[in-house]
mmCIF file of C-alpha atoms in Angstrom:
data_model
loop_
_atom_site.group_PDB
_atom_site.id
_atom_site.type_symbol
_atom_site.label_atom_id
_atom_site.label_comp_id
_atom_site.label_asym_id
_atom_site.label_seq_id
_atom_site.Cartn_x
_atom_site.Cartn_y
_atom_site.Cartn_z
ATOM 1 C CA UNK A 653 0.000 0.000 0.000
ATOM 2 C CA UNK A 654 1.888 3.471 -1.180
ATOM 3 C CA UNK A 655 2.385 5.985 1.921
ATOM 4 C CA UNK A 656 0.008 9.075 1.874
ATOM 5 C CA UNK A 657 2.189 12.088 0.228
ATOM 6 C CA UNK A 658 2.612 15.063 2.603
ATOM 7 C CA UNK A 659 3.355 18.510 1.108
ATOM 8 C CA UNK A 660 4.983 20.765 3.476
ATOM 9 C CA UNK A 661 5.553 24.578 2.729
ATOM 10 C CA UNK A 662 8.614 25.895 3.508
ATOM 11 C CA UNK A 663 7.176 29.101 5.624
ATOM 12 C CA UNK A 664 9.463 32.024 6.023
ATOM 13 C CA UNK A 665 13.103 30.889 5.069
ATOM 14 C CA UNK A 666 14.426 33.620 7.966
ATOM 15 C CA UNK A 667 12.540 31.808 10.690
ATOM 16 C CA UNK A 668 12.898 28.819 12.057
ATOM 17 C CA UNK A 669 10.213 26.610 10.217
ATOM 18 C CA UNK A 670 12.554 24.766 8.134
ATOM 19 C CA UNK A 671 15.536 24.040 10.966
ATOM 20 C CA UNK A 672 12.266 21.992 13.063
ATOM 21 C CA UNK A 673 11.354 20.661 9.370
ATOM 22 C CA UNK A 674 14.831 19.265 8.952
ATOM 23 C CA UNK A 675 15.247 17.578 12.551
ATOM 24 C CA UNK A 676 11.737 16.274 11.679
ATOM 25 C CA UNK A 677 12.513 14.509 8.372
ATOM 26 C CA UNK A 678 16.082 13.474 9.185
ATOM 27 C CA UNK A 679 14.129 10.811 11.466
ATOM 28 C CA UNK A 680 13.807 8.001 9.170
ATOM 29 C CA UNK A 681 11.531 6.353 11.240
ATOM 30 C CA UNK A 682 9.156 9.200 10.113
ATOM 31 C CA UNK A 683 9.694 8.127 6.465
ATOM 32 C CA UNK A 684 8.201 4.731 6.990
ATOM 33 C CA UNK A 685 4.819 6.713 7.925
ATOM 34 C CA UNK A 686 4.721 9.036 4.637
ATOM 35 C CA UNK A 687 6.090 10.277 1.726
ATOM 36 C CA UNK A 688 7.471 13.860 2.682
ATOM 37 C CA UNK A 689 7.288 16.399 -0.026
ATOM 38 C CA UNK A 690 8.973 19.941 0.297
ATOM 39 C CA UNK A 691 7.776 22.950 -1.885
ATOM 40 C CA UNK A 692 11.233 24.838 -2.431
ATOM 41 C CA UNK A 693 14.506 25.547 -2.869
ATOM 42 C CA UNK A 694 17.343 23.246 -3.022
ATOM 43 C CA UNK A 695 19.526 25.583 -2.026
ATOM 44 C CA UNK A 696 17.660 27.349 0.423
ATOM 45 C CA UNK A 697 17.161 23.819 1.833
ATOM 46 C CA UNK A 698 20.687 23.091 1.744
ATOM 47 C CA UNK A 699 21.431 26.527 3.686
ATOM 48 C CA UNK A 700 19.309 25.424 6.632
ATOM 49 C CA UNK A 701 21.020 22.019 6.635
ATOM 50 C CA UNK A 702 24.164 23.062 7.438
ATOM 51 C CA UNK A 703 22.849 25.446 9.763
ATOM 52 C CA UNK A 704 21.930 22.083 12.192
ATOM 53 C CA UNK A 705 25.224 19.950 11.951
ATOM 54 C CA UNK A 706 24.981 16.343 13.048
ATOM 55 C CA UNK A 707 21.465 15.269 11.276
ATOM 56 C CA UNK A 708 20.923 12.587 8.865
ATOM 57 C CA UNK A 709 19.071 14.531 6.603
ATOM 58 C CA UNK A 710 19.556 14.089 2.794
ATOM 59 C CA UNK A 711 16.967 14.992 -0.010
ATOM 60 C CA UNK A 712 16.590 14.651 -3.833
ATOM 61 C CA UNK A 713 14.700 17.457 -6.214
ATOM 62 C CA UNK A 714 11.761 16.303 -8.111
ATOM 63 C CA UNK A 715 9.504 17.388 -10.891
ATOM 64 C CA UNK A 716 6.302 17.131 -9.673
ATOM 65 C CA UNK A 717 5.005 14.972 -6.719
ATOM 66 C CA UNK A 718 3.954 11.830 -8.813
ATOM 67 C CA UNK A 719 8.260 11.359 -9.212
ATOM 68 C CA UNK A 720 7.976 11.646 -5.421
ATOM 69 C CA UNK A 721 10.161 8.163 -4.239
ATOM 70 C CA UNK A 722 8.890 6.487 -0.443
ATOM 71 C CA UNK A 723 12.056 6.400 1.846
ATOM 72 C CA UNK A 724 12.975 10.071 0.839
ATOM 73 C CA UNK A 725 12.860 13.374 1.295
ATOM 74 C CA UNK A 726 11.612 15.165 -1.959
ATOM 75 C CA UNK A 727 11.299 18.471 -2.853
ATOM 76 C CA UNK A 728 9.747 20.401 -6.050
ATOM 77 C CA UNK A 729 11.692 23.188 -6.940
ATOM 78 C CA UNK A 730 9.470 26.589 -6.478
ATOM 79 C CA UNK A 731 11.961 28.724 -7.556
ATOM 80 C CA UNK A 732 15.427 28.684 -8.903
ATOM 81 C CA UNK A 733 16.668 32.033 -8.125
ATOM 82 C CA UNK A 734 19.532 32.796 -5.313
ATOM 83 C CA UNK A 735 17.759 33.897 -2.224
ATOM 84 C CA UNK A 736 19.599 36.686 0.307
ATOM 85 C CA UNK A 737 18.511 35.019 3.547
ATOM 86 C CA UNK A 738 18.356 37.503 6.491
ATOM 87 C CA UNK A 739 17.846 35.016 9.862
ATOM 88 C CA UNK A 740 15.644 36.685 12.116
ATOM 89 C CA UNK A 741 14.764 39.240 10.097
ATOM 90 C CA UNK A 742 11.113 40.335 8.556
ATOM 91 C CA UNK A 743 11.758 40.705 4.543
ATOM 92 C CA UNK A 744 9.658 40.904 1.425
ATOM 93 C CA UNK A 745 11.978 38.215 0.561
ATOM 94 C CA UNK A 746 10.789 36.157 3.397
ATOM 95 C CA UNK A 747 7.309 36.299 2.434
ATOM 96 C CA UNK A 748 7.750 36.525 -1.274
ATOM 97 C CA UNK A 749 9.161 33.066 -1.503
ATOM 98 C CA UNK A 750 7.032 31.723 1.306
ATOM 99 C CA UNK A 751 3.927 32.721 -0.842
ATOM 100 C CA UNK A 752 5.072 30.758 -3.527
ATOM 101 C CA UNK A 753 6.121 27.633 -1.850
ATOM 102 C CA UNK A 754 1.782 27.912 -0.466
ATOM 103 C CA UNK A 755 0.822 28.497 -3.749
ATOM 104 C CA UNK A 756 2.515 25.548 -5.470
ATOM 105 C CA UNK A 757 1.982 23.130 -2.666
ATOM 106 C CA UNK A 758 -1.865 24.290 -2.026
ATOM 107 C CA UNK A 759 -2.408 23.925 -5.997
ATOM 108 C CA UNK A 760 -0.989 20.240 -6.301
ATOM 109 C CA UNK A 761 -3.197 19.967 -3.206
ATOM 110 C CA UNK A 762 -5.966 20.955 -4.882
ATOM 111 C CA UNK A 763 -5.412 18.444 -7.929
ATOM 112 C CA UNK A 764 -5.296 15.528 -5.559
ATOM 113 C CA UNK A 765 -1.585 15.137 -5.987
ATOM 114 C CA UNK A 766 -0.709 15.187 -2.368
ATOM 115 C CA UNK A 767 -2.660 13.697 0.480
ATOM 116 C CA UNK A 768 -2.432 16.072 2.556
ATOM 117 C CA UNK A 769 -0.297 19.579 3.910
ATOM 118 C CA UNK A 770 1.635 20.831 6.587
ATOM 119 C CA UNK A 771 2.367 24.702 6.271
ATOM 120 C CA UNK A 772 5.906 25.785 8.270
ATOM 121 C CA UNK A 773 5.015 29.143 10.116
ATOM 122 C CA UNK A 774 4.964 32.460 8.088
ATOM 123 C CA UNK A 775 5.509 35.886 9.153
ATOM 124 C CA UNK A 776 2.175 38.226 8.582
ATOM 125 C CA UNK A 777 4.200 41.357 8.198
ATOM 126 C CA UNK A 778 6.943 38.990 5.504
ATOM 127 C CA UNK A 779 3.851 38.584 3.580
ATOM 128 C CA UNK A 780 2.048 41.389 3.512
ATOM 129 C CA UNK A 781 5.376 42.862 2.519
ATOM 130 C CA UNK A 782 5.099 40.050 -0.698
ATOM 131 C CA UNK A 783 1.263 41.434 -1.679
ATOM 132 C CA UNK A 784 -0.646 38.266 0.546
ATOM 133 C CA UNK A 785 -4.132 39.628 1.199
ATOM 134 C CA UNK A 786 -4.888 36.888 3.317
ATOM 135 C CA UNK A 787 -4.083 37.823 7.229
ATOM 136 C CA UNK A 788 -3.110 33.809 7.885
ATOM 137 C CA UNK A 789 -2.672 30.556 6.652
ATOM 138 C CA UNK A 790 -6.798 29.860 7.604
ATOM 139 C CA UNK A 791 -8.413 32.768 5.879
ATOM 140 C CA UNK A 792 -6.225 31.677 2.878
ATOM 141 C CA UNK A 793 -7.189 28.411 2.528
ATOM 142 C CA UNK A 794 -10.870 29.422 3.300
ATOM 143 C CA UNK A 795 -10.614 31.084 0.045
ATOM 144 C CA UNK A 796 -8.904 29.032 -2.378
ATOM 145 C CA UNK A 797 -11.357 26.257 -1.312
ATOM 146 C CA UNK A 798 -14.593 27.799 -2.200
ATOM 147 C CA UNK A 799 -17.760 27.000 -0.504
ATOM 148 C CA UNK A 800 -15.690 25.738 2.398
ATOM 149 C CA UNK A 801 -16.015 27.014 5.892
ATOM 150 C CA UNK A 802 -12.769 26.632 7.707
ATOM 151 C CA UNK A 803 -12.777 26.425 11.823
ATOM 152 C CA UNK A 804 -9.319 26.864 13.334
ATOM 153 C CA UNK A 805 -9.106 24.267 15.356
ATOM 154 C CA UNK A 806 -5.704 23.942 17.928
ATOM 155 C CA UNK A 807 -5.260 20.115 19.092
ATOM 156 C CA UNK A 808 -3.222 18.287 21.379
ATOM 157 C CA UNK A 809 -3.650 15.561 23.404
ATOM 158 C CA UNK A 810 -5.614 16.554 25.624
ATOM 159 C CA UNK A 811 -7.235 19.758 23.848
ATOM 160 C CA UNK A 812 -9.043 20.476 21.285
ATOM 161 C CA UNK A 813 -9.660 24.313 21.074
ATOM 162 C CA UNK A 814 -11.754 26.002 18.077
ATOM 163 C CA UNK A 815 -12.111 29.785 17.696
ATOM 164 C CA UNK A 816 -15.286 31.638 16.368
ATOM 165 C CA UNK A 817 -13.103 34.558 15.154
ATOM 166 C CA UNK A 818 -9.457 34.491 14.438
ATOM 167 C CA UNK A 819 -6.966 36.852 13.785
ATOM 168 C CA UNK A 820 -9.165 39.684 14.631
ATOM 169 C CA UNK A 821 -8.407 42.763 16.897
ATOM 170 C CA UNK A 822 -10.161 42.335 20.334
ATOM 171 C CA UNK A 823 -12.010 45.360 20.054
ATOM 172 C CA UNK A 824 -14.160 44.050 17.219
ATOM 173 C CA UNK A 825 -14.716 40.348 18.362
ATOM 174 C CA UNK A 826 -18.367 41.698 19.874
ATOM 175 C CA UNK A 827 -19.456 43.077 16.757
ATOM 176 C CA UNK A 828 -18.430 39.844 14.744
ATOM 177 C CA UNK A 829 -20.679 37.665 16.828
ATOM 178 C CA UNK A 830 -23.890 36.132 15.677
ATOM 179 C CA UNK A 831 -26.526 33.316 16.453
ATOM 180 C CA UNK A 832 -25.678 32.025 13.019
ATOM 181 C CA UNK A 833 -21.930 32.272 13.028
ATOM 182 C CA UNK A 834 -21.615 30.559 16.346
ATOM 183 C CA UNK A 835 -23.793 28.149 15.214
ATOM 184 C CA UNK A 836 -22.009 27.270 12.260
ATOM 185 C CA UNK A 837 -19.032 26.886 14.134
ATOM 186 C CA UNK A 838 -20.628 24.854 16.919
ATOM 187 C CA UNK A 839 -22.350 22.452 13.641
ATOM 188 C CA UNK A 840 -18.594 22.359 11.793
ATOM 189 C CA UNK A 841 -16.638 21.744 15.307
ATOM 190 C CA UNK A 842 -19.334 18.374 15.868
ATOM 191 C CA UNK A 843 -18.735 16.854 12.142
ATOM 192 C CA UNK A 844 -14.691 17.479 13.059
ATOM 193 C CA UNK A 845 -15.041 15.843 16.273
ATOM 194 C CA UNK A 846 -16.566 12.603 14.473
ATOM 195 C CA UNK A 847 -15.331 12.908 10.925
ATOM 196 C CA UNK A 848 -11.742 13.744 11.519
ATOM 197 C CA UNK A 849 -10.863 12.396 14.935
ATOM 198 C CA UNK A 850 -13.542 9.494 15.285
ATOM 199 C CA UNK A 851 -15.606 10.790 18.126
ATOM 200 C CA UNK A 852 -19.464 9.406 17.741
ATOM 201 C CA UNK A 853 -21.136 11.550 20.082
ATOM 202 C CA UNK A 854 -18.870 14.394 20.945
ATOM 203 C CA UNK A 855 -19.485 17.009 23.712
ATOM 204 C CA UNK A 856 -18.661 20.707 23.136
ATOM 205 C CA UNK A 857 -18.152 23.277 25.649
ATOM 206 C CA UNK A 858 -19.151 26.888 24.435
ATOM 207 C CA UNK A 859 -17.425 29.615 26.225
ATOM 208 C CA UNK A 860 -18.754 33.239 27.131
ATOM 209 C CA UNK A 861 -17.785 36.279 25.709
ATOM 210 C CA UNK A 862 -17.528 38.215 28.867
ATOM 211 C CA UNK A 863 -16.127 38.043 32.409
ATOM 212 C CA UNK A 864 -18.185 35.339 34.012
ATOM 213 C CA UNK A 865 -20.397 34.673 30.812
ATOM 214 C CA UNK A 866 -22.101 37.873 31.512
ATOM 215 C CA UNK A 867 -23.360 37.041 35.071
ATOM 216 C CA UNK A 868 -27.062 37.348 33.566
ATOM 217 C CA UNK A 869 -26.479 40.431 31.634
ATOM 218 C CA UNK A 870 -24.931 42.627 34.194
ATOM 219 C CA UNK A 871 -21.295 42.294 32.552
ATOM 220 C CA UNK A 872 -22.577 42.237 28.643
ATOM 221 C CA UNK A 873 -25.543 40.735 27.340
ATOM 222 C CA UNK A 874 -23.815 39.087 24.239
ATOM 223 C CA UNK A 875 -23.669 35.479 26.296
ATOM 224 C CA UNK A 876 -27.355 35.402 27.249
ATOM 225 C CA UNK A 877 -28.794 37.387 23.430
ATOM 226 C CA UNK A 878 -26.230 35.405 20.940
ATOM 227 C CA UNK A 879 -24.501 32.719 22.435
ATOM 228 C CA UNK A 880 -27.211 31.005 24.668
ATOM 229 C CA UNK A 881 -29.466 31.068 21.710
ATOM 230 C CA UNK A 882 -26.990 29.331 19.463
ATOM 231 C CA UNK A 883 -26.100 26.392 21.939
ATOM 232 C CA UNK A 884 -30.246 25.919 22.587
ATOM 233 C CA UNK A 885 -30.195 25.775 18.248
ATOM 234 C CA UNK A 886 -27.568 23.219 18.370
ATOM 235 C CA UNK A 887 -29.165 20.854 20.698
ATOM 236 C CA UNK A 888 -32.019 20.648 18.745
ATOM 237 C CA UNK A 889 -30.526 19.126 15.851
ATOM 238 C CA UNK A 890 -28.825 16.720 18.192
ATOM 239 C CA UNK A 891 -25.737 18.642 18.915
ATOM 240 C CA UNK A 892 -24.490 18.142 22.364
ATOM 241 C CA UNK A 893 -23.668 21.146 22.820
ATOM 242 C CA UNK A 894 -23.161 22.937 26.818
ATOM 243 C CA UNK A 895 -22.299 26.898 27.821
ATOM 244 C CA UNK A 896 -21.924 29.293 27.905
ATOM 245 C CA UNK A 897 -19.229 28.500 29.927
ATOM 246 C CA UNK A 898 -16.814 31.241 31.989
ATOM 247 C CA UNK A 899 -13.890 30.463 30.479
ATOM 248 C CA UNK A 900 -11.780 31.179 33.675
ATOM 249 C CA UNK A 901 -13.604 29.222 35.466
ATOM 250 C CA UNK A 902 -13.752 26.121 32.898
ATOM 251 C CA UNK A 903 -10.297 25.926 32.681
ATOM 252 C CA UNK A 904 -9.130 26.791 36.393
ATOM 253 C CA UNK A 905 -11.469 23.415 37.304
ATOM 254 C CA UNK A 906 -10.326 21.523 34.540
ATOM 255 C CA UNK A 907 -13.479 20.917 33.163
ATOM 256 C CA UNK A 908 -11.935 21.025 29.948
ATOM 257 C CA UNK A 909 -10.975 17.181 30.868
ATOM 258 C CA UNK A 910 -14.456 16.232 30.162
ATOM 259 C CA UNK A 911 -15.656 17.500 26.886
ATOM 260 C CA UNK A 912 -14.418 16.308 23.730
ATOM 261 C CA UNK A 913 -13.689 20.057 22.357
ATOM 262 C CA UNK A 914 -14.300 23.652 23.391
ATOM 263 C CA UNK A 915 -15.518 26.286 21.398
ATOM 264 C CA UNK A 916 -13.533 29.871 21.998
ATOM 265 C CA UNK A 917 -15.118 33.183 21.115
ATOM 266 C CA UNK A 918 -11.727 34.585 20.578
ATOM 267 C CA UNK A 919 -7.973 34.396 19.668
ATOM 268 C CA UNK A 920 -6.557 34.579 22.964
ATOM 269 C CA UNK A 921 -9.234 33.629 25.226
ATOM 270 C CA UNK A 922 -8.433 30.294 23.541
ATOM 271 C CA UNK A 923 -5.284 30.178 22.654
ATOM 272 C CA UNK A 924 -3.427 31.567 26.058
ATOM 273 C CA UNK A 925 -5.285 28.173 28.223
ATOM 274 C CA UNK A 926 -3.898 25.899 25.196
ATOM 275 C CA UNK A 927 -0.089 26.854 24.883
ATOM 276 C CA UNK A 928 0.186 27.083 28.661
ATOM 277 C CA UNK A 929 -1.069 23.403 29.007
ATOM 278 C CA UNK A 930 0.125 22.057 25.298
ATOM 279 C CA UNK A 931 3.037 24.418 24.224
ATOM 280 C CA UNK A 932 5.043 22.333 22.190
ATOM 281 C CA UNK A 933 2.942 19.673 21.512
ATOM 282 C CA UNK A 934 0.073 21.349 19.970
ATOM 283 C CA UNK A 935 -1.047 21.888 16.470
ATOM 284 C CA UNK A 936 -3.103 23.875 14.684
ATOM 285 C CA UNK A 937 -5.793 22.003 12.286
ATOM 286 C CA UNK A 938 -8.195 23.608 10.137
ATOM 287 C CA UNK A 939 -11.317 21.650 10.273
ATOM 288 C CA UNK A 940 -13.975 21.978 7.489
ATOM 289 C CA UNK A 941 -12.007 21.897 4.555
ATOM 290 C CA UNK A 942 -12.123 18.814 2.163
ATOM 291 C CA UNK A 943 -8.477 18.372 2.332
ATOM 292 C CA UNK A 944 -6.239 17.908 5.563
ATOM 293 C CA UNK A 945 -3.914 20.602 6.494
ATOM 294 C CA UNK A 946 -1.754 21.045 9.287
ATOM 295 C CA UNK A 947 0.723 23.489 11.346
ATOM 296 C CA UNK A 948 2.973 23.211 14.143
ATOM 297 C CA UNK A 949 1.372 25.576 17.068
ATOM 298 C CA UNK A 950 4.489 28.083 17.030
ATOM 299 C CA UNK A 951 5.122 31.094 14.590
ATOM 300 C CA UNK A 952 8.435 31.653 12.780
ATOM 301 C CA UNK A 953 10.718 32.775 15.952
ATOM 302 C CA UNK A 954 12.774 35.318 14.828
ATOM 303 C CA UNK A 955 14.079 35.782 17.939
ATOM 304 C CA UNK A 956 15.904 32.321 17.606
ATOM 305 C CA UNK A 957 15.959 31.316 14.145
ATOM 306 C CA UNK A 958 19.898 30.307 13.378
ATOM 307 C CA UNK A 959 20.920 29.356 16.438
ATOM 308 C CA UNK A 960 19.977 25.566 16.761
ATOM 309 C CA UNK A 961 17.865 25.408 19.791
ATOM 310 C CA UNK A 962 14.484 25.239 18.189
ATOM 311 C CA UNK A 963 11.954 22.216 19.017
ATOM 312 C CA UNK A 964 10.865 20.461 16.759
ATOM 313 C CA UNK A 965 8.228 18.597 18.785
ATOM 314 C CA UNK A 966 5.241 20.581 17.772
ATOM 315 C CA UNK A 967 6.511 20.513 13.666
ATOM 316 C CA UNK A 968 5.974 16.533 14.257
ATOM 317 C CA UNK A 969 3.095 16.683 15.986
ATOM 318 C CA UNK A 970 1.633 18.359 13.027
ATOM 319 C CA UNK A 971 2.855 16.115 10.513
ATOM 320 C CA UNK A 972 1.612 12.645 12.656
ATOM 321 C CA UNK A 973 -1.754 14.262 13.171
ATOM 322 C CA UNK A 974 -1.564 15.061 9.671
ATOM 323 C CA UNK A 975 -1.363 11.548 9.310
ATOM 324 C CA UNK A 976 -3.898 10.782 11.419
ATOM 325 C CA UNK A 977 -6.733 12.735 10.177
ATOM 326 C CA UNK A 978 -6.011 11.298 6.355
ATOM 327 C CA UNK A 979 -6.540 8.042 7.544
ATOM 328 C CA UNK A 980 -9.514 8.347 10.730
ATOM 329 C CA UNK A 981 -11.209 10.582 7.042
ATOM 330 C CA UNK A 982 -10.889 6.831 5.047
ATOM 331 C CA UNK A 983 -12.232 5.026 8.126
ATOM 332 C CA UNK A 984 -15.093 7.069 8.703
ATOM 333 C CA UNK A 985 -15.806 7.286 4.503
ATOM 334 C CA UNK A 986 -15.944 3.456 4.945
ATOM 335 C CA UNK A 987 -17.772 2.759 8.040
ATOM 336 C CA UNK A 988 -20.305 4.964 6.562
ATOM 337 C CA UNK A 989 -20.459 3.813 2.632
ATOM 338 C CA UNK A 990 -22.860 0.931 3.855
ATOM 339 C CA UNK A 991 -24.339 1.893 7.118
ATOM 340 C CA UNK A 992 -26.904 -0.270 8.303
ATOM 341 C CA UNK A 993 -30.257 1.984 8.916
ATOM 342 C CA UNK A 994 -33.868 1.295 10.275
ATOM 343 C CA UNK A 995 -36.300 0.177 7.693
ATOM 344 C CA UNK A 996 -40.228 -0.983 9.173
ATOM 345 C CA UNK A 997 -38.404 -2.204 12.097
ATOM 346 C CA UNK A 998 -35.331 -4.168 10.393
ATOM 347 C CA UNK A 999 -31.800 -3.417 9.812
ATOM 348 C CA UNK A 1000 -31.151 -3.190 5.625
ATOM 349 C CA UNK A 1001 -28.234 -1.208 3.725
ATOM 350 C CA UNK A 1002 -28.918 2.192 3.123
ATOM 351 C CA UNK A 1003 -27.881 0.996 -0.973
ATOM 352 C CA UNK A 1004 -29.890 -2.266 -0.869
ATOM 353 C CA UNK A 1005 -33.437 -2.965 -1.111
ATOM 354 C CA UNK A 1006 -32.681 -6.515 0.911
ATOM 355 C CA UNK A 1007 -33.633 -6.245 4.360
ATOM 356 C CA UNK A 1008 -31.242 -8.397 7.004
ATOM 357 C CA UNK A 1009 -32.808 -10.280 9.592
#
């Protein structure tokens, strides 16, 4: 059976993305899980390489991903040129050639020549410097997918945290809320929770917005006149849905051990609980899309890009959930090709007309 390809983007080459890439792939125990694909630069690749002495980490250049060989590293070459590479430095460089190694691995996702993809961390300000509209990897995707509604979703062990907004200023979260949004975040977080990571009857904990989930309206009324309403909506399609919850509160009691996923209003007041229990291990999914993507749950640390010391844990994480998600997606396709349903009190195929006794 031929290992599911994995394209990985190279990031921002003045970060650290490819150095936790490298100590990843140089494990050739990975290689007997996939077929790693890098969208490029030889020689930008061979830059970082010697940059972490001491790894077993060798690669060949390929066309296109169907002259991708099991047992290796591959890359497709996304650009040819020489590359000034500034460590630790924001450049339109940086996000210039980050861009393209997206574009070219998103597009051969796209086709259906890659299984799946696991983006290195970019640098907003890199690529807003290289014309990218988009403000992140999500709200990309989002739109080269059309008709798909992405839900950032980070994941570790023990966590599985989604966000209503994203990369949004605080001071507008409020405004961006909805019954309908929530809801359709609460609706794409359950099929996640069973499609991607094989939970039948998952239970999601909705946060509040404000300081004690309002405290009936004295501290906002968004919790009780947007979010309530949404969770009540939810349950009545069969979603088990519970909140809202305040978040201090859920977290300081570890109630997040007993729910399946949580449901954040906001970037922080999800993301600050997760990285303090799951920093380093974490990764950041996006759920609703029909293809698998991946990212380790760090950005492109500047701060310490060149000088060795970077972890690759959560980079591996990303690619083995990566992993995961592609095949729990083929499981759940085939437990539910055939599922046996009720028919005048019998069990038959949903795609046969013969009843089973």
């Amino acid at each position: 059976m031929a290992l599911p390809k994995i394209g990985i983007s190279v990031g921002d080459i003045n970060g650290i993305g490819l150095e936790v890439m490298i100590r990843t792939l140089a494990d050739q125990k990975v290689l007997s899980f996939c077929t790693p694909i890098i969208y490029g630069s030889t020689k930008v690749i061979s830059y970082h390489k010697n940059l972490v002495p001491g790894t077993r980490f060798t690669f060949q250049s390929i066309g296109t991903p169907a002259e991708a060989q099991s047992g290796k590293v591959n890359v497709v070459q996304c650009w040819v040129e020489d590359v000034n590479i500034q460590l630790g430095s924001s450049t339109a460089e940086g996000g210039k050639f980050a861009y393209l190694s997206l574009e070219a691995a998103v597009n051969d996702l796209k086709a259906g020549q890659i299984d799946g993809l696991v983006t290195a961390p970019i640098h907003k300000h890199a690529m807003e410097l290289a014309n990218f509209t988009d403000i992140g990897h999500t709200e990309y995707l989002g739109r080269r997918f059309e008709g798909s509604e992405p839900l950032m979703i980070m994941v570790s062990d023990t966590l599985r945290v989604g966000l209503v907004t994203g990369h949004v200023p605080v001071a507008n979260v409020a405004s961006l809320l909805d019954k309908d949004r929530i809801l359709g975040k609460i609706r794409a977080m359950n099929a996640s929770l069973k499609v991607d990571f094989g939970i039948d009857r998952p239970v999601i904990a909705v946060l509040g917005l404000n300081p004690h989930a309002g405290d009936e309206g004295l501290i906002g009324r968004e919790d009780d006149e947007i979010i309530r309403p949404a969770i009540i909506e939810a349950k009545k399609s069969g979603i088990l849905a519970v909140g809202p919850m305040p978040a201090d509160g859920f977290f300081g009691s570890r109630a997040y051990q007993k729910v399946d996923g949580i449901l954040a209003m906001y970037h922080d007041q999800g993301l600050i609980p997760f990285k303090a229990l799951s920093f380093g291990s974490g990764v950041n999914y996006t759920a609703g899309l029909p293809v698998v993507r991946t990212s380790p749950d760090h950005g492109v640390a500047l701060d310490i890009a060149g000088k060795r010391i970077a972890d690759a844990g959560s980079f591996r994480h990303a690619l083995f959930l990566c992993l995961d998600v592609i095949r729990q997606r083929a499981t759940y396709a085939e437990d539910h090709a055939n599922p046996l349903v009720k028919s005048k009190g019998k069990l038959r195929y949903r795609d046969d007309d013969k009843e089973e006794d």
